[in-house]
Coordinates of C-alpha atoms in Angstrom, one line a residue:
Chain A
E1 CA 4.8 14.4 -13.0
V2 CA 5.4 12.6 -9.7
Q3 CA 7.4 9.4 -10.4
L4 CA 8.9 6.7 -8.2
V5 CA 11.2 4.1 -9.7
E6 CA 12.5 1.1 -7.7
S7 CA 15.6 -0.8 -8.5
G8 CA 17.9 -3.3 -6.9
G9 CA 15.8 -6.4 -6.9
G10 CA 17.0 -9.8 -8.0
L11 CA 17.8 -13.3 -6.9
V12 CA 19.6 -13.8 -3.6
Q13 CA 20.4 -16.8 -1.5
P14 CA 18.8 -17.4 2.0
G15 CA 20.8 -15.5 4.5
G16 CA 22.0 -13.0 2.0
S17 CA 21.6 -9.2 1.7
L18 CA 20.2 -6.8 -0.9
R19 CA 19.6 -3.1 -1.0
L20 CA 16.6 -1.6 -2.8
S21 CA 16.5 1.9 -4.1
C22 CA 13.6 4.1 -5.0
A23 CA 14.4 7.2 -7.1
A24 CA 11.9 10.0 -6.7
S25 CA 11.2 12.9 -9.1
G26 CA 8.5 15.5 -9.8
F27 CA 8.0 16.6 -6.2
T28 CA 9.9 17.9 -3.1
F29 CA 11.1 14.6 -1.8
S30 CA 12.4 16.0 1.5
S31 CA 8.9 17.1 2.5
Y32 CA 7.3 13.7 2.4
W33 CA 7.3 10.5 4.5
M34 CA 7.9 7.4 2.5
H35 CA 7.0 3.7 2.7
W36 CA 7.9 0.3 1.5
V37 CA 5.2 -2.3 0.9
R38 CA 5.6 -5.8 -0.4
Q39 CA 3.5 -8.3 -2.2
A40 CA 4.4 -12.0 -2.3
P41 CA 3.5 -13.8 -5.6
G42 CA -0.3 -14.1 -5.8
K43 CA -0.8 -12.7 -2.4
G44 CA -2.0 -9.4 -0.8
L45 CA -0.2 -6.2 0.2
V46 CA 1.9 -6.0 3.3
W47 CA 3.3 -2.8 4.8
V48 CA 7.0 -3.2 5.5
S49 CA 8.5 0.1 6.7
R50 CA 8.2 3.9 6.8
I51 CA 10.5 6.8 7.3
N52 CA 9.7 10.4 8.1
S53 CA 10.7 13.3 5.9
D54 CA 14.1 14.0 7.4
G55 CA 15.0 10.4 8.2
S56 CA 15.0 10.8 11.9
S57 CA 12.2 8.4 12.6
T58 CA 11.4 5.0 11.3
S59 CA 9.1 2.0 12.0
Y60 CA 8.9 -1.5 10.8
A61 CA 6.6 -4.5 10.5
D62 CA 7.4 -7.1 13.1
S63 CA 8.2 -9.6 10.3
V64 CA 11.3 -7.5 9.2
K65 CA 12.3 -5.7 12.4
G66 CA 16.0 -6.2 13.1
R67 CA 16.7 -7.4 9.6
F68 CA 15.6 -4.5 7.3
T69 CA 16.7 -0.9 7.5
I70 CA 14.9 2.0 5.8
S71 CA 16.9 5.2 5.0
R72 CA 16.8 8.1 2.7
D73 CA 19.1 10.6 1.0
N74 CA 17.2 13.8 0.5
A75 CA 20.1 15.3 -1.5
K76 CA 19.8 12.5 -4.0
N77 CA 15.9 12.2 -3.8
T78 CA 16.3 8.5 -3.1
L79 CA 14.8 6.1 -0.6
Y80 CA 16.5 2.8 0.4
L81 CA 15.7 -0.5 1.9
Q82 CA 18.6 -2.5 3.2
M83 CA 17.6 -6.1 3.6
N84 CA 19.7 -8.5 5.6
S85 CA 19.3 -12.1 6.7
L86 CA 16.9 -12.7 3.9
R87 CA 14.5 -15.6 4.1
A88 CA 12.4 -17.4 1.5
E89 CA 9.3 -15.7 2.9
D90 CA 10.8 -12.3 1.9
T91 CA 10.3 -13.2 -1.7
A92 CA 8.0 -10.5 -3.1
V93 CA 7.6 -7.5 -5.3
Y94 CA 8.7 -4.5 -3.2
Y95 CA 6.9 -1.2 -3.8
C96 CA 7.9 2.2 -2.6
A97 CA 5.1 4.7 -2.0
R98 CA 4.9 8.3 -1.1
A99 CA 2.8 9.2 1.9
T100 CA 0.1 11.9 1.6
L101 CA 0.7 14.9 3.7
R102 CA -2.5 14.4 5.7
H103 CA -3.1 11.1 7.4
N104 CA -0.3 9.3 5.6
W105 CA -2.0 7.3 2.9
F106 CA 0.0 5.9 0.1
D107 CA 0.0 7.9 -3.2
P108 CA 1.5 7.3 -5.6
W109 CA 3.3 4.0 -5.8
G110 CA 6.3 2.9 -7.8
Q111 CA 6.1 0.0 -10.3
G112 CA 7.9 -2.4 -7.9
T113 CA 11.0 -4.5 -8.0
L114 CA 11.0 -8.3 -7.5
V115 CA 13.1 -9.9 -4.8
T116 CA 13.5 -13.6 -5.0
V117 CA 15.2 -15.5 -2.1
S118 CA 16.1 -19.0 -3.1
S119 CA 19.1 -21.3 -3.2
Chain B
E1 CA -3.0 -5.3 16.2
I2 CA -6.0 -4.3 14.2
V3 CA -7.1 -6.8 11.6
L4 CA -9.1 -5.8 8.5
T5 CA -11.4 -8.5 7.0
Q6 CA -12.7 -7.9 3.5
S7 CA -15.7 -9.6 2.0
P8 CA -16.5 -11.2 -0.3
A9 CA -13.2 -12.6 -1.4
T10 CA -14.5 -12.6 -5.0
L11 CA -17.3 -10.7 -6.6
S12 CA -18.6 -11.8 -10.0
L13 CA -20.5 -9.1 -11.8
S14 CA -21.3 -7.8 -15.2
P15 CA -20.4 -4.4 -16.6
G16 CA -23.0 -1.8 -15.7
E17 CA -23.8 -3.6 -12.4
R18 CA -23.3 -2.1 -8.9
A19 CA -20.4 -3.5 -6.8
T20 CA -20.5 -3.3 -3.0
L21 CA -17.3 -4.3 -1.2
S22 CA -17.0 -4.6 2.6
C23 CA -14.1 -4.0 5.0
R24 CA -14.5 -4.7 8.7
A25 CA -11.9 -3.7 11.3
S26 CA -11.4 -5.8 14.5
Q27 CA -11.6 -2.5 16.5
S28 CA -12.5 1.0 15.7
V29 CA -10.3 2.9 13.3
S30 CA -12.5 6.0 13.3
S31 CA -12.4 7.2 9.7
Y32 CA -8.7 6.3 9.2
L33 CA -9.4 4.0 6.3
A34 CA -8.4 4.0 2.6
W35 CA -9.2 1.9 -0.4
Y36 CA -6.8 0.9 -3.2
Q37 CA -7.3 -0.6 -6.7
Q38 CA -4.8 -3.0 -8.2
K39 CA -4.9 -4.3 -11.7
P40 CA -2.8 -7.3 -12.8
G41 CA 0.9 -6.5 -13.2
Q42 CA 0.4 -2.9 -11.9
A43 CA 1.0 -1.1 -8.7
P44 CA -1.9 -0.3 -6.4
R45 CA -3.7 3.1 -6.9
L46 CA -5.3 5.1 -4.1
L47 CA -9.0 5.4 -4.7
I48 CA -10.6 6.6 -1.4
Y49 CA -9.0 8.1 1.7
D50 CA -10.4 9.0 5.1
A51 CA -13.2 6.5 4.4
S52 CA -15.2 8.7 2.0
N53 CA -12.9 11.1 0.1
R54 CA -12.1 10.3 -3.5
A55 CA -8.4 10.7 -4.4
T56 CA -7.4 13.0 -7.3
G57 CA -8.6 11.8 -10.7
I58 CA -10.8 9.0 -9.3
P59 CA -14.2 8.9 -11.1
A60 CA -17.4 9.7 -9.3
R61 CA -18.7 6.2 -9.7
F62 CA -16.4 5.2 -6.8
S63 CA -17.6 6.1 -3.4
G64 CA -16.7 5.1 0.2
S65 CA -18.7 5.1 3.4
G66 CA -18.5 4.0 7.0
S67 CA -16.7 4.7 10.2
G68 CA -15.6 2.9 13.3
T69 CA -15.4 -0.8 12.3
D70 CA -17.6 -1.2 9.1
F71 CA -16.7 0.3 5.8
T72 CA -18.0 0.0 2.2
L73 CA -16.6 0.7 -1.2
T74 CA -19.3 1.1 -3.8
I75 CA -18.8 1.2 -7.6
S76 CA -22.1 2.5 -8.9
S77 CA -21.9 1.1 -12.4
L78 CA -18.9 -1.1 -13.3
E79 CA -16.8 -0.1 -16.3
P80 CA -14.6 -2.7 -18.0
E81 CA -11.5 -1.1 -16.5
D82 CA -12.9 -1.6 -12.9
F83 CA -12.4 -5.3 -12.9
A84 CA -9.4 -5.6 -10.5
V85 CA -8.5 -6.4 -6.9
Y86 CA -9.5 -3.9 -4.2
Y87 CA -7.7 -3.5 -0.8
C88 CA -8.7 -1.6 2.3
Q89 CA -6.0 -0.2 4.6
Q90 CA -5.9 1.3 8.0
R91 CA -3.4 3.2 10.0
S92 CA -2.7 2.6 13.7
N93 CA -1.2 5.4 15.8
W94 CA 0.4 3.3 18.5
P95 CA 2.5 1.7 17.3
L96 CA 2.6 3.6 14.1
T97 CA 1.9 0.9 11.6
W98 CA -0.4 0.3 8.6
T99 CA -2.3 -2.9 7.7
F100 CA -4.2 -4.0 4.6
G101 CA -7.2 -6.3 4.2
Q102 CA -6.7 -9.4 2.2
G103 CA -8.4 -8.0 -0.9
T104 CA -11.6 -8.5 -2.9
K105 CA -11.3 -9.5 -6.5
V106 CA -14.0 -8.0 -8.7
E107 CA -14.2 -10.3 -11.8
I108 CA -16.3 -10.3 -14.9
K109 CA -19.3 -12.6 -14.7

């Protein structure tokens, strides 16, 4: 069974840092692009970042560019999101999602981890 | 940047009724459009990809249509488990980014 499990969320002060992890199992992790998507409380889905299968290429939403870094460890079947200079508006549930091999849709998704940025 | 606009924001229907959800793109996305379902407290689930293809395990009552700028998700006969929020999504090739519509909530009338 394909499974994605996020961890690392929590309460952090504005300006602080946090690293999210997404542990993958049930598939050949190193063959798939991966994504992070976030959802602020009561709001819609917002794509955050993506990384290709070997980690050599990444892209980011403008709202997080220069502050967030996506990475992966294919030996550990784990995806990461390093979040620096956090702002109140970064408060959200963060989901990791696997990209489909064709056309890069998101399937499946993890259950999400909540990040709260507040003093 | 391509903007996706979903309508209506909320759709109030009864079980057994037909639901028609719309997603309009600010410029052509060809057939590069997907639909997701999200229930309260759960992660989104892929329903439709490439505008009209059902994802694995998705019931036949869900169908997608459209190309270019206008897309439709149709639920032929609503089941109790279909009351949820639905999002459309597109992928842009340059720059390589993804955007979601704001969502349509299908609620029980």
